[in-house]
């Protein structure tokens, strides 16, 4: 562990910087810090010790590798018990203004902050490999902030942004494991394909051929994602396109073949079931408005 990067602990609970501050603390005995809140985000990376975090009156026993995000105005404090091993942690403060500036670059920077605010889930467990990567990024940032090398300010910004984006990615991937993300990507790809090919062959057999998956898997994904069978989903999309075309003054006899209906009778039945009136009644109603 890099002792030369440690900081003497201070009970100060306000920022001196306009953007962010980061500290590496290692202590054997500390006075208890009273319950408090910040006007900025506090990231807390727990390394070692016998500590319980109290956040919004709920207790969270800490274990090595835990990442904590405490949003602005959330009441919190640490309960530190006497121990043989030191109490070691990184503390990273970052202002709402700086986070907002990152959101202008990409909304991906805000995923974790928004997740914490909505779910009130402040603690994220990581394994040794994931936490070692975080620790490496943190030490790189602290080392750069203490350096006088050429390009220091630019490098610090890169390190901060990289750390925040990396934390967002970790939590997003915890919430959406690979199998779930793959299914979401497949569903979105299918939905886009359907939208662009309403006049084409949208049979399960053809979709399975286009996306190299089984038709049963496609049917399962659509049912789980939309609550509809894929046939119902496609029909609704085609009917909506027909309705919009009728509103655009396209003739009914021209509309239904444009969007994949094989004959007028099937189009008529589907339209009336969906909207409660016939295509002609719908068109006449628009004319009288």
mmCIF file of C-alpha atoms in Angstrom, residues 46-222:
data_model
loop_
_atom_site.group_PDB
_atom_site.id
_atom_site.type_symbol
_atom_site.label_atom_id
_atom_site.label_comp_id
_atom_site.label_asym_id
_atom_site.label_seq_id
_atom_site.Cartn_x
_atom_site.Cartn_y
_atom_site.Cartn_z
ATOM 1 C CA UNK A 46 -13.826 0.725 2.141
ATOM 2 C CA UNK A 47 -10.528 -1.145 2.464
ATOM 3 C CA UNK A 48 -10.269 -2.420 6.027
ATOM 4 C CA UNK A 49 -11.602 -1.999 9.561
ATOM 5 C CA UNK A 50 -14.484 -2.688 11.920
ATOM 6 C CA UNK A 51 -16.938 -0.060 10.749
ATOM 7 C CA UNK A 52 -20.676 0.380 10.265
ATOM 8 C CA UNK A 53 -22.036 3.189 8.088
ATOM 9 C CA UNK A 54 -25.271 4.802 9.183
ATOM 10 C CA UNK A 55 -27.062 6.370 6.218
ATOM 11 C CA UNK A 56 -30.507 7.911 6.638
ATOM 12 C CA UNK A 57 -30.854 6.034 9.962
ATOM 13 C CA UNK A 58 -30.148 2.623 8.406
ATOM 14 C CA UNK A 59 -27.084 0.559 9.396
ATOM 15 C CA UNK A 60 -24.686 -0.905 6.817
ATOM 16 C CA UNK A 61 -21.828 -3.069 8.193
ATOM 17 C CA UNK A 62 -18.849 -2.477 5.917
ATOM 18 C CA UNK A 63 -16.807 -5.214 4.313
ATOM 19 C CA UNK A 64 -13.610 -4.827 2.249
ATOM 20 C CA UNK A 65 -14.371 -3.866 -1.339
ATOM 21 C CA UNK A 66 -17.598 -2.014 -0.565
ATOM 22 C CA UNK A 67 -18.283 1.133 -2.565
ATOM 23 C CA UNK A 68 -20.617 3.659 -0.967
ATOM 24 C CA UNK A 69 -22.232 6.642 -2.653
ATOM 25 C CA UNK A 70 -23.833 9.191 -0.333
ATOM 26 C CA UNK A 71 -25.834 11.789 -2.274
ATOM 27 C CA UNK A 72 -26.147 15.448 -1.279
ATOM 28 C CA UNK A 73 -28.250 16.110 1.814
ATOM 29 C CA UNK A 74 -28.335 12.467 2.959
ATOM 30 C CA UNK A 75 -27.634 12.210 6.699
ATOM 31 C CA UNK A 76 -24.838 9.795 7.549
ATOM 32 C CA UNK A 77 -21.927 8.956 9.810
ATOM 33 C CA UNK A 78 -19.518 6.081 10.476
ATOM 34 C CA UNK A 79 -19.480 4.048 13.679
ATOM 35 C CA UNK A 80 -15.868 2.990 14.272
ATOM 36 C CA UNK A 81 -15.037 0.257 16.754
ATOM 37 C CA UNK A 82 -11.643 -0.322 18.368
ATOM 38 C CA UNK A 83 -9.598 -2.816 16.443
ATOM 39 C CA UNK A 84 -6.156 -4.236 15.925
ATOM 40 C CA UNK A 85 -6.166 -3.517 12.195
ATOM 41 C CA UNK A 86 -6.286 0.047 10.856
ATOM 42 C CA UNK A 87 -9.420 1.693 9.490
ATOM 43 C CA UNK A 88 -8.518 2.269 5.843
ATOM 44 C CA UNK A 89 -10.656 3.911 3.153
ATOM 45 C CA UNK A 90 -10.656 6.308 0.231
ATOM 46 C CA UNK A 91 -12.988 9.298 0.364
ATOM 47 C CA UNK A 92 -13.868 11.106 -2.850
ATOM 48 C CA UNK A 93 -15.971 14.296 -2.794
ATOM 49 C CA UNK A 94 -17.427 15.733 -5.986
ATOM 50 C CA UNK A 95 -19.819 18.628 -6.478
ATOM 51 C CA UNK A 96 -23.224 18.477 -8.138
ATOM 52 C CA UNK A 97 -22.042 21.158 -10.559
ATOM 53 C CA UNK A 98 -19.140 19.022 -11.746
ATOM 54 C CA UNK A 99 -21.444 16.007 -12.162
ATOM 55 C CA UNK A 100 -23.865 18.155 -14.161
ATOM 56 C CA UNK A 101 -21.039 19.204 -16.466
ATOM 57 C CA UNK A 102 -20.261 15.529 -17.102
ATOM 58 C CA UNK A 103 -23.923 14.868 -17.905
ATOM 59 C CA UNK A 104 -23.611 17.381 -20.737
ATOM 60 C CA UNK A 105 -20.950 15.080 -22.220
ATOM 61 C CA UNK A 106 -22.989 11.890 -21.712
ATOM 62 C CA UNK A 107 -25.950 10.808 -19.602
ATOM 63 C CA UNK A 108 -23.964 7.636 -18.820
ATOM 64 C CA UNK A 109 -22.050 9.626 -16.203
ATOM 65 C CA UNK A 110 -25.286 10.151 -14.248
ATOM 66 C CA UNK A 111 -26.571 6.561 -14.099
ATOM 67 C CA UNK A 112 -25.144 5.770 -10.661
ATOM 68 C CA UNK A 113 -26.172 9.076 -9.063
ATOM 69 C CA UNK A 114 -29.740 8.767 -10.339
ATOM 70 C CA UNK A 115 -29.900 5.103 -9.316
ATOM 71 C CA UNK A 116 -28.919 5.949 -5.732
ATOM 72 C CA UNK A 117 -31.377 8.826 -5.482
ATOM 73 C CA UNK A 118 -34.282 6.704 -6.768
ATOM 74 C CA UNK A 119 -33.590 3.366 -5.047
ATOM 75 C CA UNK A 120 -31.962 4.661 -1.828
ATOM 76 C CA UNK A 121 -29.466 1.833 -2.307
ATOM 77 C CA UNK A 122 -26.168 3.361 -1.185
ATOM 78 C CA UNK A 123 -23.895 0.302 -0.882
ATOM 79 C CA UNK A 124 -22.367 -1.707 -3.722
ATOM 80 C CA UNK A 125 -20.338 -4.847 -3.070
ATOM 81 C CA UNK A 126 -17.424 -5.684 -5.357
ATOM 82 C CA UNK A 127 -15.040 -8.613 -5.657
ATOM 83 C CA UNK A 128 -11.257 -8.448 -5.356
ATOM 84 C CA UNK A 129 -10.630 -8.013 -9.085
ATOM 85 C CA UNK A 130 -13.154 -5.190 -9.516
ATOM 86 C CA UNK A 131 -12.018 -3.380 -6.367
ATOM 87 C CA UNK A 132 -8.348 -3.656 -7.309
ATOM 88 C CA UNK A 133 -9.145 -1.869 -10.571
ATOM 89 C CA UNK A 134 -10.963 0.885 -8.659
ATOM 90 C CA UNK A 135 -8.051 1.165 -6.229
ATOM 91 C CA UNK A 136 -5.580 1.479 -9.088
ATOM 92 C CA UNK A 137 -7.596 4.311 -10.635
ATOM 93 C CA UNK A 138 -7.886 6.075 -7.272
ATOM 94 C CA UNK A 139 -4.147 5.873 -6.607
ATOM 95 C CA UNK A 140 -3.466 7.119 -10.136
ATOM 96 C CA UNK A 141 -5.669 10.148 -9.476
ATOM 97 C CA UNK A 142 -4.103 10.915 -6.077
ATOM 98 C CA UNK A 143 -0.605 10.495 -7.501
ATOM 99 C CA UNK A 144 -1.398 12.878 -10.375
ATOM 100 C CA UNK A 145 -2.909 15.487 -8.039
ATOM 101 C CA UNK A 146 0.312 15.505 -6.020
ATOM 102 C CA UNK A 147 2.569 15.706 -9.060
ATOM 103 C CA UNK A 148 3.994 18.686 -10.915
ATOM 104 C CA UNK A 149 4.234 16.948 -14.276
ATOM 105 C CA UNK A 150 3.458 18.515 -17.630
ATOM 106 C CA UNK A 151 -0.256 18.203 -18.484
ATOM 107 C CA UNK A 152 -1.182 17.714 -14.836
ATOM 108 C CA UNK A 153 -4.559 19.504 -14.958
ATOM 109 C CA UNK A 154 -5.654 17.750 -18.137
ATOM 110 C CA UNK A 155 -4.580 14.374 -16.755
ATOM 111 C CA UNK A 156 -6.442 14.966 -13.473
ATOM 112 C CA UNK A 157 -9.664 15.676 -15.372
ATOM 113 C CA UNK A 158 -9.200 12.504 -17.407
ATOM 114 C CA UNK A 159 -8.575 10.466 -14.231
ATOM 115 C CA UNK A 160 -11.654 11.867 -12.473
ATOM 116 C CA UNK A 161 -13.926 11.331 -15.447
ATOM 117 C CA UNK A 162 -12.557 7.837 -16.005
ATOM 118 C CA UNK A 163 -13.116 6.900 -12.349
ATOM 119 C CA UNK A 164 -16.702 8.174 -12.322
ATOM 120 C CA UNK A 165 -17.580 6.475 -15.606
ATOM 121 C CA UNK A 166 -15.965 3.246 -14.407
ATOM 122 C CA UNK A 167 -18.086 3.276 -11.237
ATOM 123 C CA UNK A 168 -21.216 3.892 -13.305
ATOM 124 C CA UNK A 169 -20.324 0.933 -15.517
ATOM 125 C CA UNK A 170 -19.735 -1.372 -12.539
ATOM 126 C CA UNK A 171 -23.145 -0.645 -11.024
ATOM 127 C CA UNK A 172 -24.943 -0.775 -14.374
ATOM 128 C CA UNK A 173 -23.439 -4.194 -15.082
ATOM 129 C CA UNK A 174 -24.400 -5.389 -11.596
ATOM 130 C CA UNK A 175 -27.985 -4.316 -12.264
ATOM 131 C CA UNK A 176 -27.985 -5.696 -15.805
ATOM 132 C CA UNK A 177 -25.940 -8.906 -15.967
ATOM 133 C CA UNK A 178 -24.577 -9.898 -19.364
ATOM 134 C CA UNK A 179 -27.415 -12.304 -20.201
ATOM 135 C CA UNK A 180 -30.014 -9.621 -19.439
ATOM 136 C CA UNK A 181 -28.124 -6.987 -21.435
ATOM 137 C CA UNK A 182 -27.834 -9.356 -24.382
ATOM 138 C CA UNK A 183 -31.598 -9.926 -24.328
ATOM 139 C CA UNK A 184 -32.247 -6.182 -24.100
ATOM 140 C CA UNK A 185 -29.957 -5.612 -27.082
ATOM 141 C CA UNK A 186 -31.688 -8.377 -29.043
ATOM 142 C CA UNK A 187 -35.126 -6.984 -28.208
ATOM 143 C CA UNK A 188 -34.096 -3.466 -29.288
ATOM 144 C CA UNK A 189 -32.591 -4.802 -32.504
ATOM 145 C CA UNK A 190 -35.765 -6.729 -33.303
ATOM 146 C CA UNK A 191 -37.963 -3.730 -32.483
ATOM 147 C CA UNK A 192 -35.899 -1.502 -34.792
ATOM 148 C CA UNK A 193 -36.016 -4.097 -37.574
ATOM 149 C CA UNK A 194 -39.798 -4.429 -37.260
ATOM 150 C CA UNK A 195 -40.236 -0.632 -37.341
ATOM 151 C CA UNK A 196 -38.211 -0.377 -40.549
ATOM 152 C CA UNK A 197 -39.850 -3.357 -42.302
ATOM 153 C CA UNK A 198 -43.571 -3.094 -41.578
ATOM 154 C CA UNK A 199 -44.286 -3.819 -45.229
ATOM 155 C CA UNK A 200 -42.045 -6.894 -45.321
ATOM 156 C CA UNK A 201 -41.927 -10.465 -44.070
ATOM 157 C CA UNK A 202 -42.078 -10.274 -40.287
ATOM 158 C CA UNK A 203 -42.831 -13.923 -39.662
ATOM 159 C CA UNK A 204 -41.080 -15.561 -36.716
ATOM 160 C CA UNK A 205 -39.235 -17.780 -39.165
ATOM 161 C CA UNK A 206 -37.807 -14.806 -41.069
ATOM 162 C CA UNK A 207 -36.918 -12.855 -37.907
ATOM 163 C CA UNK A 208 -35.125 -15.911 -36.541
ATOM 164 C CA UNK A 209 -33.184 -16.157 -39.797
ATOM 165 C CA UNK A 210 -32.268 -12.453 -39.756
ATOM 166 C CA UNK A 211 -31.029 -12.488 -36.128
ATOM 167 C CA UNK A 212 -29.579 -16.017 -35.983
ATOM 168 C CA UNK A 213 -31.665 -17.065 -32.974
ATOM 169 C CA UNK A 214 -34.549 -19.474 -32.545
ATOM 170 C CA UNK A 215 -38.094 -18.268 -33.154
ATOM 171 C CA UNK A 216 -39.009 -19.559 -29.696
ATOM 172 C CA UNK A 217 -36.359 -17.327 -28.127
ATOM 173 C CA UNK A 218 -37.708 -14.314 -30.021
ATOM 174 C CA UNK A 219 -41.257 -15.076 -28.877
ATOM 175 C CA UNK A 220 -40.048 -15.381 -25.267
ATOM 176 C CA UNK A 221 -38.153 -12.060 -25.355
ATOM 177 C CA UNK A 222 -41.131 -10.124 -26.718
#
